[in-house]
Amino acid sequence: MAIRQIITAPDIRLKQVSEQVDAVDDDLRALMDDMLETMYAAPGVGLAAIQIGISQRIIVMDLARDEEPPAPRYFINPEILEASEELVIYEEGCLSVPEMYDEVERPNKVRIRYLDYHGNPQEHECEEFLATCIQHEMDHLEGILFIDHLSKLKRNMILRKLQKAKRGQGETQPA
Ligand code: NI
């Protein structure tokens, strides 16, 4: 396993729409293992493949609390089958939007279909924080960040701060 570099905004790569995964094989599982290790090291609770520059529809997640044993989850080619009308607000953050948090409103329940670590089809009803997390990660597959749900004013303020932080680290800005 290896820790990969996480891409941070603003970066054009994060706006890509990710592609469907054709086959869940050992190469893909090795990639998911790397994603999980990268997420744990960050540390974070969710990571989409595009955040390490791979535009495939893959998400890893672990919502276990510190005192609980690890509970990794893997979602390949996830689709939302149904979303509740009832909405809920959580404060969100993102490994690609470091140290920035804001409230986002999303459906409180979603029923999803996806392939698991072994490539088996699964359906799952997600609620509350899990529902928010899966929707946040699925947004990444469409090139959407949580800051895209905020007002233009707030988004631009956050992007300017991130840009400034990047310049401070001497990172070159991709076109
Ligand atoms: Ni994110």
PDB file of C-alpha atoms and ligand atoms in Angstrom:
ATOM      1  CA  MET A   1       0.000   0.000   0.000  1.00  0.00           C
ATOM      2  CA  ALA A   2       1.104   3.555  -0.559  1.00  0.00           C
ATOM      3  CA  ILE A   3       0.018   7.024   0.409  1.00  0.00           C
ATOM      4  CA  ARG A   4      -0.881   9.119  -2.639  1.00  0.00           C
ATOM      5  CA  GLN A   5      -0.845  12.870  -2.954  1.00  0.00           C
ATOM      6  CA  ILE A   6      -4.222  14.548  -2.469  1.00  0.00           C
ATOM      7  CA  ILE A   7      -5.071  17.273  -4.977  1.00  0.00           C
ATOM      8  CA  THR A   8      -6.372  20.480  -3.407  1.00  0.00           C
ATOM      9  CA  ALA A   9      -8.580  23.200  -4.875  1.00  0.00           C
ATOM     10  CA  PRO A  10      -8.354  25.244  -6.961  1.00  0.00           C
ATOM     11  CA  ASP A  11      -7.305  22.587  -9.464  1.00  0.00           C
ATOM     12  CA  ILE A  12      -8.905  21.845 -12.823  1.00  0.00           C
ATOM     13  CA  ARG A  13      -8.518  18.074 -12.269  1.00  0.00           C
ATOM     14  CA  LEU A  14     -11.092  18.178  -9.466  1.00  0.00           C
ATOM     15  CA  LYS A  15     -13.693  19.383 -12.001  1.00  0.00           C
ATOM     16  CA  GLN A  16     -13.458  16.260 -14.160  1.00  0.00           C
ATOM     17  CA  VAL A  17     -16.401  13.890 -14.432  1.00  0.00           C
ATOM     18  CA  SER A  18     -15.118  10.447 -13.424  1.00  0.00           C
ATOM     19  CA  GLU A  19     -15.606   7.375 -15.608  1.00  0.00           C
ATOM     20  CA  GLN A  20     -17.430   4.142 -14.841  1.00  0.00           C
ATOM     21  CA  VAL A  21     -15.263   1.299 -13.603  1.00  0.00           C
ATOM     22  CA  ASP A  22     -15.378  -1.684 -15.997  1.00  0.00           C
ATOM     23  CA  ALA A  23     -13.970  -4.421 -13.815  1.00  0.00           C
ATOM     24  CA  VAL A  24     -13.336  -4.867 -10.112  1.00  0.00           C
ATOM     25  CA  ASP A  25     -10.045  -6.746 -10.139  1.00  0.00           C
ATOM     26  CA  ASP A  26      -6.895  -6.953  -8.024  1.00  0.00           C
ATOM     27  CA  ASP A  27      -5.463  -3.768  -9.596  1.00  0.00           C
ATOM     28  CA  LEU A  28      -8.590  -1.872  -8.613  1.00  0.00           C
ATOM     29  CA  ARG A  29      -8.511  -3.330  -5.096  1.00  0.00           C
ATOM     30  CA  ALA A  30      -4.854  -2.262  -4.767  1.00  0.00           C
ATOM     31  CA  LEU A  31      -5.906   1.254  -5.782  1.00  0.00           C
ATOM     32  CA  MET A  32      -8.718   1.219  -3.197  1.00  0.00           C
ATOM     33  CA  ASP A  33      -6.240   0.052  -0.533  1.00  0.00           C
ATOM     34  CA  ASP A  34      -4.016   3.034  -1.404  1.00  0.00           C
ATOM     35  CA  MET A  35      -7.007   5.374  -1.287  1.00  0.00           C
ATOM     36  CA  LEU A  36      -7.968   4.096   2.156  1.00  0.00           C
ATOM     37  CA  GLU A  37      -4.421   4.451   3.491  1.00  0.00           C
ATOM     38  CA  THR A  38      -4.205   7.967   2.029  1.00  0.00           C
ATOM     39  CA  MET A  39      -7.545   8.875   3.642  1.00  0.00           C
ATOM     40  CA  TYR A  40      -6.540   7.496   7.064  1.00  0.00           C
ATOM     41  CA  ALA A  41      -3.189   9.306   6.929  1.00  0.00           C
ATOM     42  CA  ALA A  42      -4.751  12.665   6.019  1.00  0.00           C
ATOM     43  CA  PRO A  43      -6.839  12.052   8.244  1.00  0.00           C
ATOM     44  CA  GLY A  44     -10.301  12.091   6.690  1.00  0.00           C
ATOM     45  CA  VAL A  45     -13.545  10.102   6.579  1.00  0.00           C
ATOM     46  CA  GLY A  46     -14.044   9.883   2.809  1.00  0.00           C
ATOM     47  CA  LEU A  47     -12.047  10.054  -0.407  1.00  0.00           C
ATOM     48  CA  ALA A  48     -12.954   9.857  -4.093  1.00  0.00           C
ATOM     49  CA  ALA A  49     -10.386   8.580  -6.620  1.00  0.00           C
ATOM     50  CA  ILE A  50     -10.336  11.913  -8.481  1.00  0.00           C
ATOM     51  CA  GLN A  51      -8.872  13.498  -5.348  1.00  0.00           C
ATOM     52  CA  ILE A  52      -5.689  11.534  -6.064  1.00  0.00           C
ATOM     53  CA  GLY A  53      -5.961  12.303  -9.777  1.00  0.00           C
ATOM     54  CA  ILE A  54      -7.685   9.121 -10.947  1.00  0.00           C
ATOM     55  CA  SER A  55     -10.939   9.866 -12.739  1.00  0.00           C
ATOM     56  CA  GLN A  56     -12.771   6.651 -11.963  1.00  0.00           C
ATOM     57  CA  ARG A  57     -16.016   6.270 -10.058  1.00  0.00           C
ATOM     58  CA  ILE A  58     -14.522   4.943  -6.808  1.00  0.00           C
ATOM     59  CA  ILE A  59     -15.102   6.106  -3.221  1.00  0.00           C
ATOM     60  CA  VAL A  60     -13.643   4.915   0.071  1.00  0.00           C
ATOM     61  CA  MET A  61     -15.026   5.896   3.454  1.00  0.00           C
ATOM     62  CA  ASP A  62     -14.764   5.112   7.158  1.00  0.00           C
ATOM     63  CA  LEU A  63     -17.111   6.783   9.612  1.00  0.00           C
ATOM     64  CA  ALA A  64     -15.982   4.802  12.690  1.00  0.00           C
ATOM     65  CA  ARG A  65     -15.209   6.968  15.697  1.00  0.00           C
ATOM     66  CA  ASP A  66     -11.718   6.987  17.220  1.00  0.00           C
ATOM     67  CA  GLU A  67     -12.654   4.488  19.935  1.00  0.00           C
ATOM     68  CA  GLU A  68     -14.294   2.103  17.441  1.00  0.00           C
ATOM     69  CA  PRO A  69     -12.494  -0.452  15.255  1.00  0.00           C
ATOM     70  CA  PRO A  70     -11.905   0.630  11.642  1.00  0.00           C
ATOM     71  CA  ALA A  71     -14.942   0.125   9.384  1.00  0.00           C
ATOM     72  CA  PRO A  72     -13.817   0.773   5.821  1.00  0.00           C
ATOM     73  CA  ARG A  73     -16.483   1.068   3.131  1.00  0.00           C
ATOM     74  CA  TYR A  74     -15.939   0.938  -0.620  1.00  0.00           C
ATOM     75  CA  PHE A  75     -18.349   2.208  -3.266  1.00  0.00           C
ATOM     76  CA  ILE A  76     -17.724   1.565  -6.949  1.00  0.00           C
ATOM     77  CA  ASN A  77     -19.977   3.100  -9.643  1.00  0.00           C
ATOM     78  CA  PRO A  78     -22.442   4.368  -7.000  1.00  0.00           C
ATOM     79  CA  GLU A  79     -25.878   5.588  -8.093  1.00  0.00           C
ATOM     80  CA  ILE A  80     -28.602   7.291  -6.093  1.00  0.00           C
ATOM     81  CA  LEU A  81     -31.896   5.427  -6.618  1.00  0.00           C
ATOM     82  CA  GLU A  82     -34.026   7.586  -4.342  1.00  0.00           C
ATOM     83  CA  ALA A  83     -33.537  10.676  -2.207  1.00  0.00           C
ATOM     84  CA  SER A  84     -35.777  11.931   0.613  1.00  0.00           C
ATOM     85  CA  GLU A  85     -37.582  15.243   0.345  1.00  0.00           C
ATOM     86  CA  GLU A  86     -36.535  15.873   3.904  1.00  0.00           C
ATOM     87  CA  LEU A  87     -33.278  17.806   4.002  1.00  0.00           C
ATOM     88  CA  VAL A  88     -30.611  18.069   6.661  1.00  0.00           C
ATOM     89  CA  ILE A  89     -27.725  20.445   7.252  1.00  0.00           C
ATOM     90  CA  TYR A  90     -24.237  19.301   8.230  1.00  0.00           C
ATOM     91  CA  GLU A  91     -21.012  21.206   8.464  1.00  0.00           C
ATOM     92  CA  GLU A  92     -18.823  19.728   5.731  1.00  0.00           C
ATOM     93  CA  GLY A  93     -15.134  19.714   5.084  1.00  0.00           C
ATOM     94  CA  CYS A  94     -13.035  18.084   2.361  1.00  0.00           C
ATOM     95  CA  LEU A  95      -9.466  16.848   2.056  1.00  0.00           C
ATOM     96  CA  SER A  96      -9.282  18.798  -1.221  1.00  0.00           C
ATOM     97  CA  VAL A  97     -10.473  21.986   0.502  1.00  0.00           C
ATOM     98  CA  PRO A  98      -8.134  21.883   3.504  1.00  0.00           C
ATOM     99  CA  GLU A  99      -9.122  23.592   6.759  1.00  0.00           C
ATOM    100  CA  MET A 100     -12.347  25.060   5.352  1.00  0.00           C
ATOM    101  CA  TYR A 101     -15.753  24.088   6.713  1.00  0.00           C
ATOM    102  CA  ASP A 102     -19.258  25.230   5.976  1.00  0.00           C
ATOM    103  CA  GLU A 103     -22.850  24.109   6.187  1.00  0.00           C
ATOM    104  CA  VAL A 104     -24.432  22.276   3.263  1.00  0.00           C
ATOM    105  CA  GLU A 105     -28.053  21.168   2.996  1.00  0.00           C
ATOM    106  CA  ARG A 106     -28.751  17.787   1.385  1.00  0.00           C
ATOM    107  CA  PRO A 107     -31.421  15.048   1.427  1.00  0.00           C
ATOM    108  CA  ASN A 108     -31.422  13.280   4.804  1.00  0.00           C
ATOM    109  CA  LYS A 109     -31.855   9.810   3.268  1.00  0.00           C
ATOM    110  CA  VAL A 110     -30.651   8.288   0.014  1.00  0.00           C
ATOM    111  CA  ARG A 111     -30.974   4.772  -1.324  1.00  0.00           C
ATOM    112  CA  ILE A 112     -27.893   3.842  -3.308  1.00  0.00           C
ATOM    113  CA  ARG A 113     -26.701   1.031  -5.539  1.00  0.00           C
ATOM    114  CA  TYR A 114     -23.005   0.293  -6.021  1.00  0.00           C
ATOM    115  CA  LEU A 115     -20.406  -2.438  -6.367  1.00  0.00           C
ATOM    116  CA  ASP A 116     -18.493  -3.420  -3.239  1.00  0.00           C
ATOM    117  CA  TYR A 117     -14.782  -4.290  -2.757  1.00  0.00           C
ATOM    118  CA  HIS A 118     -15.368  -7.685  -4.358  1.00  0.00           C
ATOM    119  CA  GLY A 119     -17.403  -6.326  -7.262  1.00  0.00           C
ATOM    120  CA  ASN A 120     -20.712  -7.575  -5.869  1.00  0.00           C
ATOM    121  CA  PRO A 121     -23.756  -5.349  -6.437  1.00  0.00           C
ATOM    122  CA  GLN A 122     -25.179  -3.850  -3.237  1.00  0.00           C
ATOM    123  CA  GLU A 123     -28.092  -1.634  -2.320  1.00  0.00           C
ATOM    124  CA  HIS A 124     -28.075   0.400   0.848  1.00  0.00           C
ATOM    125  CA  GLU A 125     -30.295   2.916   2.569  1.00  0.00           C
ATOM    126  CA  CYS A 126     -28.124   5.716   3.954  1.00  0.00           C
ATOM    127  CA  GLU A 127     -29.302   8.198   6.562  1.00  0.00           C
ATOM    128  CA  GLU A 128     -28.053  11.295   8.289  1.00  0.00           C
ATOM    129  CA  PHE A 129     -24.245  11.692   8.330  1.00  0.00           C
ATOM    130  CA  LEU A 130     -23.635   8.654   6.098  1.00  0.00           C
ATOM    131  CA  ALA A 131     -26.153  10.049   3.581  1.00  0.00           C
ATOM    132  CA  THR A 132     -24.372  13.412   3.605  1.00  0.00           C
ATOM    133  CA  CYS A 133     -20.949  11.770   3.215  1.00  0.00           C
ATOM    134  CA  ILE A 134     -21.970   9.581   0.297  1.00  0.00           C
ATOM    135  CA  GLN A 135     -23.570  12.550  -1.462  1.00  0.00           C
ATOM    136  CA  HIS A 136     -20.463  14.674  -0.829  1.00  0.00           C
ATOM    137  CA  GLU A 137     -18.225  11.928  -2.272  1.00  0.00           C
ATOM    138  CA  MET A 138     -20.560  11.259  -5.208  1.00  0.00           C
ATOM    139  CA  ASP A 139     -20.411  14.978  -6.024  1.00  0.00           C
ATOM    140  CA  HIS A 140     -16.635  14.529  -6.510  1.00  0.00           C
ATOM    141  CA  LEU A 141     -17.405  11.993  -9.267  1.00  0.00           C
ATOM    142  CA  GLU A 142     -19.265  14.788 -11.096  1.00  0.00           C
ATOM    143  CA  GLY A 143     -16.502  17.331 -10.558  1.00  0.00           C
ATOM    144  CA  ILE A 144     -18.413  19.104  -7.783  1.00  0.00           C
ATOM    145  CA  LEU A 145     -16.952  20.237  -4.442  1.00  0.00           C
ATOM    146  CA  PHE A 146     -18.963  21.098  -1.324  1.00  0.00           C
ATOM    147  CA  ILE A 147     -18.005  24.747  -1.805  1.00  0.00           C
ATOM    148  CA  ASP A 148     -19.953  24.655  -5.079  1.00  0.00           C
ATOM    149  CA  HIS A 149     -23.079  24.415  -2.892  1.00  0.00           C
ATOM    150  CA  LEU A 150     -22.214  27.693  -1.131  1.00  0.00           C
ATOM    151  CA  SER A 151     -22.891  31.225  -2.322  1.00  0.00           C
ATOM    152  CA  LYS A 152     -20.535  32.545  -4.989  1.00  0.00           C
ATOM    153  CA  LEU A 153     -19.235  35.066  -2.477  1.00  0.00           C
ATOM    154  CA  LYS A 154     -18.317  32.410   0.101  1.00  0.00           C
ATOM    155  CA  ARG A 155     -16.886  30.076  -2.549  1.00  0.00           C
ATOM    156  CA  ASN A 156     -14.645  32.750  -4.023  1.00  0.00           C
ATOM    157  CA  MET A 157     -13.452  33.775  -0.589  1.00  0.00           C
ATOM    158  CA  ILE A 158     -12.469  30.167   0.203  1.00  0.00           C
ATOM    159  CA  LEU A 159     -10.799  29.677  -3.193  1.00  0.00           C
ATOM    160  CA  ARG A 160      -8.777  32.863  -2.752  1.00  0.00           C
ATOM    161  CA  LYS A 161      -7.571  31.666   0.659  1.00  0.00           C
ATOM    162  CA  LEU A 162      -6.613  28.262  -0.760  1.00  0.00           C
ATOM    163  CA  GLN A 163      -4.825  29.864  -3.704  1.00  0.00           C
ATOM    164  CA  LYS A 164      -2.884  32.088  -1.340  1.00  0.00           C
ATOM    165  CA  ALA A 165      -1.956  29.105   0.852  1.00  0.00           C
ATOM    166  CA  LYS A 166      -0.688  27.243  -2.215  1.00  0.00           C
ATOM    167  CA  ARG A 167       1.456  30.179  -3.298  1.00  0.00           C
ATOM    168  CA  GLY A 168       2.837  30.307   0.233  1.00  0.00           C
ATOM    169  CA  GLN A 169       3.961  26.696  -0.157  1.00  0.00           C
ATOM    170  CA  GLY A 170       5.584  27.537  -3.495  1.00  0.00           C
ATOM    171  CA  GLU A 171       3.340  25.100  -5.324  1.00  0.00           C
ATOM    172  CA  THR A 172       2.921  25.906  -8.998  1.00  0.00           C
ATOM    173  CA  GLN A 173      -0.596  26.445 -10.199  1.00  0.00           C
ATOM    174  CA  PRO A 174      -1.757  24.107 -12.973  1.00  0.00           C
ATOM    175  CA  ALA A 175      -3.421  25.845 -15.898  1.00  0.00           C
TER     176      ALA A 175
HETATM  177 NI    NI B   1     -14.469  15.901  -0.417  1.00  0.00          NI
END
